């Protein structure tokens, strides 16, 4: 454990954007999922929501270069429940979906609380998802292909969101509560200790300046 590693992790958490999230509906190919999570980490998206028929939601570490583990993935039983969760948290849901009401993705104000809805690799966003979304966005294309790979589309749109948020100064100050940053640092640096604390109902330990656990003396 080094102070440099602790500093890098804390800096990462201080750039997280809690009101910018992603919702994946039936995106089940591991390489696509991993690539999307890698982009989420890169732009500061702390959480991805996932709806999948597959019980095992697998992340390819090779494709995500290990970054998939830094993004929380919350699973949902169905799409309406997932969308209600996101909208209930005050975020608008924008579906990457070609329709008569779709707008250029660059025309959306991504500095506002929002969540990007991405559909399955072949089918795209479902009719149900398109109906429940607050808006539709498209990436203008001038070639013969009808669409981009879902992970590529996610990267294009999320980096536009990052560009807008950088210009608005949303990365300049931490947007996560300090208590959440400390809790997450323990989970990232000491996952086994964090799991043990959760199982035993005990608070997480404090960390020293190098990221090592500060053990408190046992009380009789």
Short mmCIF file of C-alpha atoms in Angstrom, two decimals:
data_model
loop_
_atom_site.label_atom_id
_atom_site.label_comp_id
_atom_site.label_asym_id
_atom_site.label_seq_id
_atom_site.Cartn_x
_atom_site.Cartn_y
_atom_site.Cartn_z
CA UNK A 1 0.00 0.00 0.00
CA UNK A 2 1.34 3.46 -0.87
CA UNK A 3 0.25 7.05 -0.30
CA UNK A 4 0.37 7.53 -4.08
CA UNK A 5 -2.19 4.77 -4.68
CA UNK A 6 -4.46 6.16 -1.97
CA UNK A 7 -4.18 9.65 -3.44
CA UNK A 8 -5.07 8.41 -6.92
CA UNK A 9 -8.13 6.55 -5.66
CA UNK A 10 -9.31 9.52 -3.62
CA UNK A 11 -8.80 11.82 -6.60
CA UNK A 12 -10.87 9.43 -8.72
CA UNK A 13 -13.71 9.49 -6.21
CA UNK A 14 -13.56 13.28 -5.99
CA UNK A 15 -14.25 13.41 -9.74
CA UNK A 16 -17.22 11.03 -9.64
CA UNK A 17 -20.51 12.43 -10.95
CA UNK A 18 -23.30 10.82 -8.91
CA UNK A 19 -26.05 12.32 -11.06
CA UNK A 20 -24.64 10.92 -14.32
CA UNK A 21 -25.44 7.23 -14.71
CA UNK A 22 -26.03 4.51 -17.31
CA UNK A 23 -28.86 2.02 -17.72
CA UNK A 24 -28.19 -1.15 -19.74
CA UNK A 25 -31.20 -3.10 -20.95
CA UNK A 26 -30.26 -6.66 -22.01
CA UNK A 27 -26.69 -5.67 -22.86
CA UNK A 28 -25.31 -9.10 -22.07
CA UNK A 29 -22.18 -9.59 -24.19
CA UNK A 30 -19.31 -9.48 -21.69
CA UNK A 31 -16.93 -7.56 -23.94
CA UNK A 32 -19.51 -4.83 -24.55
CA UNK A 33 -20.43 -4.63 -20.89
CA UNK A 34 -16.79 -4.39 -19.87
CA UNK A 35 -16.03 -1.70 -22.44
CA UNK A 36 -19.00 0.37 -21.28
CA UNK A 37 -17.92 0.11 -17.65
CA UNK A 38 -14.42 1.17 -18.65
CA UNK A 39 -15.86 4.29 -20.25
CA UNK A 40 -18.02 4.92 -17.18
CA UNK A 41 -14.93 4.88 -15.00
CA UNK A 42 -13.07 7.18 -17.40
CA UNK A 43 -15.74 9.91 -17.39
CA UNK A 44 -16.64 9.62 -13.70
CA UNK A 45 -19.89 7.64 -13.85
CA UNK A 46 -20.09 5.87 -10.47
CA UNK A 47 -23.01 3.54 -11.15
CA UNK A 48 -24.49 1.51 -13.98
CA UNK A 49 -27.93 -0.06 -13.78
CA UNK A 50 -28.46 -3.36 -15.55
CA UNK A 51 -31.50 -5.34 -16.63
CA UNK A 52 -30.65 -8.80 -17.94
CA UNK A 53 -32.28 -12.19 -18.45
CA UNK A 54 -28.94 -13.76 -17.63
CA UNK A 55 -28.44 -14.62 -13.98
CA UNK A 56 -24.68 -14.23 -14.18
CA UNK A 57 -23.72 -10.68 -15.12
CA UNK A 58 -20.12 -11.21 -16.20
CA UNK A 59 -17.47 -8.54 -16.70
CA UNK A 60 -14.43 -9.36 -18.83
CA UNK A 61 -11.44 -8.03 -16.89
CA UNK A 62 -9.30 -8.14 -20.03
CA UNK A 63 -11.63 -5.79 -21.90
CA UNK A 64 -12.12 -3.44 -18.96
CA UNK A 65 -8.44 -3.52 -17.90
CA UNK A 66 -9.63 -3.99 -14.33
CA UNK A 67 -11.61 -0.74 -14.30
CA UNK A 68 -14.96 -2.51 -14.27
CA UNK A 69 -14.53 -3.20 -10.59
CA UNK A 70 -14.49 0.52 -9.79
CA UNK A 71 -18.02 1.09 -11.13
CA UNK A 72 -20.96 -0.10 -9.07
CA UNK A 73 -23.40 -2.25 -11.07
CA UNK A 74 -26.94 -2.34 -9.67
CA UNK A 75 -29.14 -5.05 -11.17
CA UNK A 76 -32.91 -4.81 -11.63
CA UNK A 77 -35.61 -7.37 -12.29
CA UNK A 78 -37.21 -5.48 -15.17
CA UNK A 79 -36.82 -2.31 -17.18
CA UNK A 80 -39.75 -0.31 -15.74
CA UNK A 81 -38.42 -0.91 -12.21
CA UNK A 82 -34.96 0.27 -13.26
CA UNK A 83 -36.29 3.40 -14.93
CA UNK A 84 -38.48 4.20 -11.91
CA UNK A 85 -35.41 3.90 -9.67
CA UNK A 86 -33.41 6.31 -11.81
CA UNK A 87 -36.22 8.81 -12.29
CA UNK A 88 -37.06 8.59 -8.58
CA UNK A 89 -33.53 9.77 -7.87
CA UNK A 90 -34.22 12.92 -9.89
CA UNK A 91 -32.51 11.91 -13.14
CA UNK A 92 -33.95 12.16 -16.63
CA UNK A 93 -33.56 9.07 -18.79
CA UNK A 94 -32.29 9.60 -22.34
CA UNK A 95 -32.56 6.58 -24.62
CA UNK A 96 -30.06 6.14 -27.44
CA UNK A 97 -32.86 5.45 -29.89
CA UNK A 98 -33.73 6.49 -33.45
CA UNK A 99 -37.23 7.94 -33.55
CA UNK A 100 -39.17 10.92 -34.90
CA UNK A 101 -38.57 12.83 -31.68
CA UNK A 102 -34.87 11.96 -31.31
CA UNK A 103 -32.39 14.84 -31.15
CA UNK A 104 -28.68 15.11 -31.78
CA UNK A 105 -26.97 13.90 -28.59
CA UNK A 106 -24.95 17.14 -28.47
CA UNK A 107 -28.18 19.12 -28.08
CA UNK A 108 -28.94 17.54 -24.70
CA UNK A 109 -27.89 19.31 -21.51
CA UNK A 110 -25.87 16.59 -19.79
CA UNK A 111 -24.94 18.91 -16.93
CA UNK A 112 -28.38 18.17 -15.51
CA UNK A 113 -29.02 14.92 -13.58
CA UNK A 114 -29.44 12.27 -16.25
CA UNK A 115 -29.04 8.62 -17.17
CA UNK A 116 -28.20 7.16 -20.57
CA UNK A 117 -30.36 4.17 -21.59
CA UNK A 118 -28.71 1.70 -23.97
CA UNK A 119 -30.46 -1.30 -25.48
CA UNK A 120 -29.42 -4.79 -26.51
CA UNK A 121 -26.68 -5.26 -29.08
CA UNK A 122 -28.95 -6.28 -31.97
CA UNK A 123 -32.40 -4.98 -31.04
CA UNK A 124 -31.44 -1.66 -29.49
CA UNK A 125 -33.72 0.08 -27.01
CA UNK A 126 -37.03 -1.76 -26.65
CA UNK A 127 -40.39 -0.15 -27.40
CA UNK A 128 -41.10 -0.19 -23.66
CA UNK A 129 -37.84 1.57 -22.89
CA UNK A 130 -38.41 4.15 -25.60
CA UNK A 131 -41.89 4.87 -24.23
CA UNK A 132 -40.73 5.29 -20.63
CA UNK A 133 -37.67 7.42 -21.43
CA UNK A 134 -37.79 11.19 -21.00
CA UNK A 135 -36.15 11.74 -24.37
CA UNK A 136 -34.36 10.09 -27.30
CA UNK A 137 -30.89 10.91 -28.60
CA UNK A 138 -29.08 9.89 -31.77
CA UNK A 139 -25.53 10.07 -33.07
CA UNK A 140 -25.62 11.52 -36.61
CA UNK A 141 -24.05 9.14 -39.13
CA UNK A 142 -23.15 9.63 -42.78
CA UNK A 143 -22.01 6.17 -43.80
CA UNK A 144 -23.79 3.03 -44.93
CA UNK A 145 -23.96 1.54 -41.46
CA UNK A 146 -27.20 2.03 -39.57
CA UNK A 147 -25.76 2.13 -36.07
CA UNK A 148 -22.64 1.92 -33.93
CA UNK A 149 -21.64 -0.85 -31.60
CA UNK A 150 -23.37 -0.26 -28.24
CA UNK A 151 -20.10 0.26 -26.37
CA UNK A 152 -18.87 2.74 -28.99
CA UNK A 153 -22.17 4.65 -28.85
CA UNK A 154 -21.90 4.77 -25.06
CA UNK A 155 -18.38 6.20 -25.28
CA UNK A 156 -19.34 8.88 -27.81
CA UNK A 157 -22.29 10.12 -25.74
CA UNK A 158 -20.63 9.86 -22.33
CA UNK A 159 -17.57 11.79 -23.44
CA UNK A 160 -19.89 14.55 -24.67
CA UNK A 161 -21.42 14.54 -21.20
CA UNK A 162 -17.92 14.80 -19.74
CA UNK A 163 -17.07 17.70 -22.06
CA UNK A 164 -20.16 19.63 -20.97
CA UNK A 165 -19.57 18.94 -17.29
CA UNK A 166 -15.93 19.96 -17.51
CA UNK A 167 -16.96 23.26 -19.08
CA UNK A 168 -19.52 23.76 -16.31
CA UNK A 169 -16.91 23.13 -13.61
CA UNK A 170 -18.64 20.03 -12.24
CA UNK A 171 -15.35 18.16 -11.83
CA UNK A 172 -13.66 20.90 -9.83
CA UNK A 173 -15.12 20.02 -6.41
CA UNK A 174 -15.99 16.62 -4.89
CA UNK A 175 -19.65 15.78 -5.45
CA UNK A 176 -19.74 12.66 -3.31
CA UNK A 177 -20.15 13.08 0.47
CA UNK A 178 -16.89 12.66 2.39
CA UNK A 179 -18.38 9.73 4.32
CA UNK A 180 -19.10 7.92 1.04
CA UNK A 181 -15.58 8.60 -0.23
CA UNK A 182 -14.06 7.14 2.93
CA UNK A 183 -16.34 4.12 2.82
CA UNK A 184 -15.52 3.44 -0.81
CA UNK A 185 -11.79 3.75 -0.19
CA UNK A 186 -11.99 0.97 2.40
CA UNK A 187 -14.00 -1.19 -0.03
CA UNK A 188 -11.50 -0.60 -2.85
CA UNK A 189 -8.33 -0.96 -0.82
CA UNK A 190 -9.45 -3.63 1.66
CA UNK A 191 -12.39 -5.53 0.16
CA UNK A 192 -12.08 -8.51 2.51
CA UNK A 193 -12.04 -6.33 5.60
CA UNK A 194 -15.00 -4.35 4.28
CA UNK A 195 -16.96 -7.56 3.65
CA UNK A 196 -16.17 -8.83 7.15
CA UNK A 197 -17.34 -5.56 8.69
CA UNK A 198 -20.60 -5.72 6.75
CA UNK A 199 -21.22 -9.33 7.73
CA UNK A 200 -20.55 -8.58 11.40
CA UNK A 201 -22.45 -5.31 11.41
CA UNK A 202 -19.37 -3.31 12.40
CA UNK A 203 -18.32 0.13 11.09
CA UNK A 204 -15.47 0.33 8.62
CA UNK A 205 -12.05 1.13 10.08
CA UNK A 206 -10.22 4.39 9.46
CA UNK A 207 -7.23 4.50 7.09
CA UNK A 208 -3.88 6.14 7.67
CA UNK A 209 -2.09 8.40 5.19
CA UNK A 210 -0.75 5.37 3.30
CA UNK A 211 -4.13 3.67 3.05
CA UNK A 212 -3.40 1.08 5.74
CA UNK A 213 -6.08 0.15 8.24
CA UNK A 214 -5.89 1.84 11.64
CA UNK A 215 -6.85 -0.91 14.06
CA UNK A 216 -8.61 0.25 17.18
CA UNK A 217 -7.72 -1.49 20.45
CA UNK A 218 -10.25 -4.04 21.56
CA UNK A 219 -12.57 -2.93 24.37
CA UNK A 220 -13.49 -5.23 27.22
#
